[in-house]
Amino acid sequence: MIRIRTSAGNSRKAWLTAAGLTIPVAVGRGGIRPNKHEGDGGTPRGTFHPRKLWWRADRFPRPCTFLVTRAITLADAWCEDPSDRHYNRPIRVAHDHKGDRLQRKDHLYDFIVEIDHNTAPRIAGRGSAVFLHLARENFGPTAGCVAMTRRAMLRLLKNLGPDTRIMIG
Protein backbone atom coordinates (compact mmCIF):
# COMPACT_ATOMS: atom_id res chain seq x y z
CA MET A 1 0.00 0.00 0.00
CA ILE A 2 1.10 3.55 -0.76
CA ARG A 3 -0.28 6.46 1.23
CA ILE A 4 -0.01 10.08 0.13
CA ARG A 5 -0.91 12.79 2.63
CA THR A 6 -0.69 16.56 2.36
CA SER A 7 2.18 18.23 4.17
CA ALA A 8 1.24 20.43 7.12
CA GLY A 9 1.01 24.07 6.04
CA ASN A 10 1.44 23.49 2.29
CA SER A 11 -1.36 21.89 0.26
CA ARG A 12 0.89 21.55 -2.81
CA LYS A 13 3.40 19.31 -1.10
CA ALA A 14 2.82 15.92 0.45
CA TRP A 15 4.49 12.85 1.90
CA LEU A 16 4.39 9.43 0.30
CA THR A 17 4.86 6.42 2.57
CA ALA A 18 5.25 2.84 1.39
CA ALA A 19 7.11 -0.22 2.66
CA GLY A 20 9.25 1.70 5.14
CA LEU A 21 9.94 4.46 2.61
CA THR A 22 8.86 8.05 3.32
CA ILE A 23 9.54 10.61 0.61
CA PRO A 24 8.46 14.17 -0.18
CA VAL A 25 6.26 14.56 -3.25
CA ALA A 26 4.63 17.42 -5.12
CA VAL A 27 0.88 17.31 -5.77
CA GLY A 28 -1.48 19.46 -7.79
CA ARG A 29 -1.50 23.24 -7.57
CA GLY A 30 -5.12 22.88 -6.35
CA GLY A 31 -4.11 20.49 -3.55
CA ILE A 32 -5.80 17.14 -2.97
CA ARG A 33 -9.49 17.35 -3.92
CA PRO A 34 -12.39 14.97 -3.30
CA ASN A 35 -14.18 16.09 -6.50
CA LYS A 36 -11.52 16.32 -9.19
CA HIS A 37 -12.50 18.14 -12.41
CA GLU A 38 -10.57 18.62 -15.64
CA GLY A 39 -8.29 21.66 -15.41
CA ASP A 40 -8.75 22.36 -11.67
CA GLY A 41 -5.11 21.52 -10.86
CA GLY A 42 -6.25 19.18 -8.10
CA THR A 43 -4.88 15.76 -7.26
CA PRO A 44 -7.81 13.37 -6.80
CA ARG A 45 -8.55 12.04 -3.31
CA GLY A 46 -9.27 8.32 -3.25
CA THR A 47 -7.85 4.84 -3.57
CA PHE A 48 -6.32 3.86 -6.90
CA HIS A 49 -4.20 1.13 -8.44
CA PRO A 50 -1.25 1.42 -10.82
CA ARG A 51 -1.98 0.18 -14.33
CA LYS A 52 1.22 0.53 -16.32
CA LEU A 53 4.70 2.01 -16.26
CA TRP A 54 5.58 4.20 -19.25
CA TRP A 55 9.28 5.06 -19.51
CA ARG A 56 11.81 6.73 -21.79
CA ALA A 57 13.79 3.77 -23.10
CA ASP A 58 15.96 6.19 -25.09
CA ARG A 59 17.17 7.68 -21.78
CA PHE A 60 17.05 4.78 -19.28
CA PRO A 61 17.06 0.99 -19.22
CA ARG A 62 13.81 -0.73 -18.28
CA PRO A 63 13.40 -0.33 -14.50
CA CYS A 64 12.72 -3.25 -12.18
CA THR A 65 8.97 -3.41 -11.44
CA PHE A 66 6.04 -5.81 -11.28
CA LEU A 67 3.98 -3.49 -13.51
CA VAL A 68 3.34 -3.96 -17.20
CA THR A 69 5.78 -1.64 -18.97
CA ARG A 70 5.77 0.29 -22.20
CA ALA A 71 8.51 2.38 -23.75
CA ILE A 72 7.36 5.89 -24.67
CA THR A 73 7.59 6.82 -28.35
CA LEU A 74 7.29 10.16 -30.09
CA ALA A 75 3.74 9.23 -31.17
CA ASP A 76 2.46 8.59 -27.62
CA ALA A 77 0.12 11.17 -26.10
CA TRP A 78 -2.78 11.32 -23.66
CA CYS A 79 -6.26 12.52 -24.58
CA GLU A 80 -7.43 15.32 -22.24
CA ASP A 81 -10.40 16.48 -24.32
CA PRO A 82 -13.64 15.59 -22.47
CA SER A 83 -15.58 15.68 -25.76
CA ASP A 84 -13.33 13.07 -27.39
CA ARG A 85 -14.29 9.38 -27.25
CA HIS A 86 -10.67 8.63 -26.25
CA TYR A 87 -10.82 10.93 -23.22
CA ASN A 88 -8.42 9.89 -20.43
CA ARG A 89 -6.76 7.24 -22.57
CA PRO A 90 -3.42 6.96 -24.30
CA ILE A 91 -3.50 7.87 -27.98
CA ARG A 92 -1.06 7.79 -30.90
CA VAL A 93 -0.60 11.08 -32.76
CA ALA A 94 1.33 12.50 -35.70
CA HIS A 95 4.49 14.45 -34.93
CA ASP A 96 2.79 17.82 -35.61
CA HIS A 97 -0.25 17.12 -33.40
CA LYS A 98 -0.70 19.24 -30.28
CA GLY A 99 -1.70 17.64 -26.98
CA ASP A 100 -0.25 16.13 -23.87
CA ARG A 101 2.66 14.23 -25.39
CA LEU A 102 4.30 11.65 -23.21
CA GLN A 103 7.73 12.18 -24.79
CA ARG A 104 8.85 15.55 -23.41
CA LYS A 105 12.10 17.51 -23.70
CA ASP A 106 12.29 17.91 -19.92
CA HIS A 107 12.54 14.88 -17.65
CA LEU A 108 9.13 15.00 -15.91
CA TYR A 109 7.77 12.08 -17.93
CA ASP A 110 10.91 9.93 -18.07
CA PHE A 111 8.95 7.53 -15.82
CA ILE A 112 5.14 7.64 -15.66
CA VAL A 113 2.99 5.35 -13.57
CA GLU A 114 -0.49 5.35 -15.07
CA ILE A 115 -3.14 4.96 -12.34
CA ASP A 116 -6.80 3.99 -12.63
CA HIS A 117 -8.28 7.41 -11.80
CA ASN A 118 -11.48 8.04 -13.82
CA THR A 119 -11.19 4.84 -15.84
CA ALA A 120 -14.13 2.57 -14.96
CA PRO A 121 -16.33 4.28 -15.83
CA ARG A 122 -14.64 7.20 -17.57
CA ILE A 123 -16.66 10.34 -16.95
CA ALA A 124 -16.06 13.32 -19.21
CA GLY A 125 -14.61 16.25 -17.27
CA ARG A 126 -13.72 14.27 -14.11
CA GLY A 127 -9.99 14.52 -14.78
CA SER A 128 -7.47 12.89 -17.03
CA ALA A 129 -3.77 12.05 -17.19
CA VAL A 130 -3.32 11.65 -13.43
CA PHE A 131 0.06 9.95 -13.06
CA LEU A 132 2.92 9.36 -10.69
CA HIS A 133 5.88 10.99 -12.44
CA LEU A 134 9.13 12.85 -11.82
CA ALA A 135 9.19 16.20 -10.04
CA ARG A 136 10.59 19.53 -11.12
CA GLU A 137 13.89 20.48 -9.46
CA ASN A 138 12.11 22.91 -7.12
CA PHE A 139 9.28 20.44 -6.38
CA GLY A 140 6.82 22.89 -7.92
CA PRO A 141 3.17 21.82 -8.00
CA THR A 142 1.80 19.58 -10.74
CA ALA A 143 -1.38 19.88 -12.79
CA GLY A 144 -2.91 17.11 -10.64
CA CYS A 145 -0.33 14.33 -10.57
CA VAL A 146 1.98 13.12 -7.81
CA ALA A 147 5.64 13.87 -8.55
CA MET A 148 8.87 12.67 -6.94
CA THR A 149 12.61 12.46 -7.54
CA ARG A 150 13.99 9.88 -9.97
CA ARG A 151 15.75 8.07 -7.15
CA ALA A 152 12.50 7.79 -5.17
CA MET A 153 10.59 6.64 -8.26
CA LEU A 154 13.09 3.87 -8.97
CA ARG A 155 12.92 2.67 -5.35
CA LEU A 156 9.13 2.74 -5.41
CA LEU A 157 8.90 0.87 -8.73
CA LYS A 158 10.77 -2.14 -7.31
CA ASN A 159 7.76 -3.02 -5.14
CA LEU A 160 4.95 -1.64 -7.31
CA GLY A 161 2.51 -4.06 -8.91
CA PRO A 162 -1.06 -4.00 -10.23
CA ASP A 163 -2.48 -4.98 -6.83
CA THR A 164 -0.77 -2.13 -4.98
CA ARG A 165 -3.27 0.30 -3.44
CA ILE A 166 -2.46 4.00 -3.77
CA MET A 167 -4.37 5.99 -1.14
CA ILE A 168 -4.36 9.73 -1.78
CA GLY A 169 -5.72 12.07 0.89
C-alpha positions as a printed NumPy array, in Angstrom:
array([[  0.   ,   0.   ,   0.   ],
       [  1.101,   3.549,  -0.763],
       [ -0.284,   6.459,   1.227],
       [ -0.005,  10.082,   0.129],
       [ -0.906,  12.794,   2.63 ],
       [ -0.69 ,  16.557,   2.363],
       [  2.184,  18.235,   4.167],
       [  1.236,  20.435,   7.116],
       [  1.005,  24.066,   6.041],
       [  1.437,  23.488,   2.289],
       [ -1.364,  21.889,   0.263],
       [  0.892,  21.553,  -2.813],
       [  3.405,  19.306,  -1.101],
       [  2.819,  15.92 ,   0.448],
       [  4.491,  12.848,   1.896],
       [  4.39 ,   9.427,   0.298],
       [  4.856,   6.417,   2.572],
       [  5.252,   2.842,   1.388],
       [  7.115,  -0.224,   2.66 ],
       [  9.253,   1.698,   5.138],
       [  9.94 ,   4.457,   2.612],
       [  8.859,   8.054,   3.324],
       [  9.54 ,  10.61 ,   0.61 ],
       [  8.464,  14.166,  -0.178],
       [  6.258,  14.56 ,  -3.245],
       [  4.63 ,  17.419,  -5.119],
       [  0.885,  17.315,  -5.767],
       [ -1.478,  19.462,  -7.793],
       [ -1.501,  23.241,  -7.571],
       [ -5.117,  22.881,  -6.352],
       [ -4.115,  20.489,  -3.548],
       [ -5.805,  17.14 ,  -2.966],
       [ -9.49 ,  17.348,  -3.917],
       [-12.395,  14.974,  -3.3  ],
       [-14.184,  16.086,  -6.498],
       [-11.519,  16.319,  -9.195],
       [-12.5  ,  18.141, -12.415],
       [-10.569,  18.624, -15.641],
       [ -8.29 ,  21.658, -15.407],
       [ -8.745,  22.358, -11.672],
       [ -5.111,  21.52 , -10.863],
       [ -6.246,  19.179,  -8.102],
       [ -4.875,  15.764,  -7.257],
       [ -7.809,  13.373,  -6.803],
       [ -8.548,  12.037,  -3.315],
       [ -9.269,   8.321,  -3.252],
       [ -7.85 ,   4.837,  -3.572],
       [ -6.32 ,   3.862,  -6.895],
       [ -4.196,   1.134,  -8.445],
       [ -1.252,   1.415, -10.817],
       [ -1.978,   0.176, -14.331],
       [  1.22 ,   0.53 , -16.324],
       [  4.702,   2.013, -16.257],
       [  5.583,   4.195, -19.253],
       [  9.278,   5.063, -19.511],
       [ 11.809,   6.734, -21.789],
       [ 13.795,   3.766, -23.103],
       [ 15.963,   6.193, -25.087],
       [ 17.169,   7.683, -21.775],
       [ 17.052,   4.777, -19.277],
       [ 17.063,   0.988, -19.217],
       [ 13.809,  -0.73 , -18.279],
       [ 13.405,  -0.334, -14.503],
       [ 12.719,  -3.247, -12.181],
       [  8.966,  -3.409, -11.438],
       [  6.037,  -5.809, -11.281],
       [  3.981,  -3.489, -13.505],
       [  3.343,  -3.958, -17.204],
       [  5.783,  -1.635, -18.968],
       [  5.77 ,   0.29 , -22.197],
       [  8.514,   2.377, -23.753],
       [  7.356,   5.888, -24.671],
       [  7.592,   6.817, -28.347],
       [  7.285,  10.162, -30.087],
       [  3.744,   9.227, -31.172],
       [  2.465,   8.59 , -27.623],
       [  0.125,  11.173, -26.101],
       [ -2.779,  11.323, -23.657],
       [ -6.263,  12.524, -24.576],
       [ -7.425,  15.315, -22.242],
       [-10.399,  16.475, -24.32 ],
       [-13.642,  15.587, -22.469],
       [-15.577,  15.678, -25.763],
       [-13.329,  13.074, -27.395],
       [-14.285,   9.375, -27.247],
       [-10.666,   8.629, -26.255],
       [-10.819,  10.934, -23.222],
       [ -8.424,   9.894, -20.433],
       [ -6.759,   7.242, -22.566],
       [ -3.423,   6.961, -24.299],
       [ -3.501,   7.869, -27.98 ],
       [ -1.061,   7.791, -30.898],
       [ -0.602,  11.076, -32.761],
       [  1.327,  12.498, -35.698],
       [  4.491,  14.454, -34.932],
       [  2.791,  17.823, -35.615],
       [ -0.253,  17.124, -33.4  ],
       [ -0.703,  19.242, -30.282],
       [ -1.702,  17.645, -26.982],
       [ -0.25 ,  16.13 , -23.867],
       [  2.658,  14.225, -25.39 ],
       [  4.3  ,  11.652, -23.214],
       [  7.735,  12.183, -24.79 ],
       [  8.851,  15.547, -23.415],
       [ 12.096,  17.513, -23.7  ],
       [ 12.29 ,  17.905, -19.921],
       [ 12.536,  14.875, -17.651],
       [  9.134,  14.996, -15.907],
       [  7.77 ,  12.076, -17.931],
       [ 10.911,   9.928, -18.066],
       [  8.946,   7.527, -15.815],
       [  5.143,   7.64 , -15.664],
       [  2.991,   5.352, -13.572],
       [ -0.49 ,   5.353, -15.068],
       [ -3.139,   4.963, -12.338],
       [ -6.8  ,   3.993, -12.627],
       [ -8.281,   7.412, -11.797],
       [-11.483,   8.036, -13.816],
       [-11.191,   4.845, -15.839],
       [-14.13 ,   2.575, -14.962],
       [-16.329,   4.277, -15.833],
       [-14.637,   7.2  , -17.565],
       [-16.662,  10.344, -16.951],
       [-16.06 ,  13.322, -19.213],
       [-14.609,  16.248, -17.269],
       [-13.721,  14.268, -14.108],
       [ -9.994,  14.524, -14.777],
       [ -7.47 ,  12.887, -17.034],
       [ -3.768,  12.046, -17.191],
       [ -3.317,  11.653, -13.435],
       [  0.06 ,   9.952, -13.056],
       [  2.918,   9.363, -10.686],
       [  5.882,  10.988, -12.443],
       [  9.128,  12.852, -11.82 ],
       [  9.19 ,  16.197, -10.037],
       [ 10.587,  19.528, -11.122],
       [ 13.885,  20.476,  -9.46 ],
       [ 12.114,  22.913,  -7.12 ],
       [  9.278,  20.435,  -6.383],
       [  6.82 ,  22.891,  -7.919],
       [  3.17 ,  21.815,  -8.004],
       [  1.802,  19.58 , -10.739],
       [ -1.381,  19.882, -12.794],
       [ -2.906,  17.106, -10.64 ],
       [ -0.329,  14.331, -10.572],
       [  1.975,  13.119,  -7.809],
       [  5.643,  13.871,  -8.549],
       [  8.871,  12.669,  -6.942],
       [ 12.611,  12.455,  -7.537],
       [ 13.992,   9.883,  -9.968],
       [ 15.75 ,   8.068,  -7.145],
       [ 12.496,   7.791,  -5.167],
       [ 10.592,   6.644,  -8.258],
       [ 13.087,   3.867,  -8.974],
       [ 12.925,   2.673,  -5.35 ],
       [  9.126,   2.737,  -5.41 ],
       [  8.903,   0.869,  -8.727],
       [ 10.766,  -2.144,  -7.311],
       [  7.757,  -3.016,  -5.136],
       [  4.954,  -1.641,  -7.308],
       [  2.513,  -4.058,  -8.907],
       [ -1.062,  -3.997, -10.234],
       [ -2.484,  -4.98 ,  -6.827],
       [ -0.769,  -2.127,  -4.98 ],
       [ -3.274,   0.302,  -3.436],
       [ -2.463,   3.997,  -3.772],
       [ -4.372,   5.986,  -1.142],
       [ -4.362,   9.728,  -1.778],
       [ -5.716,  12.065,   0.895]])
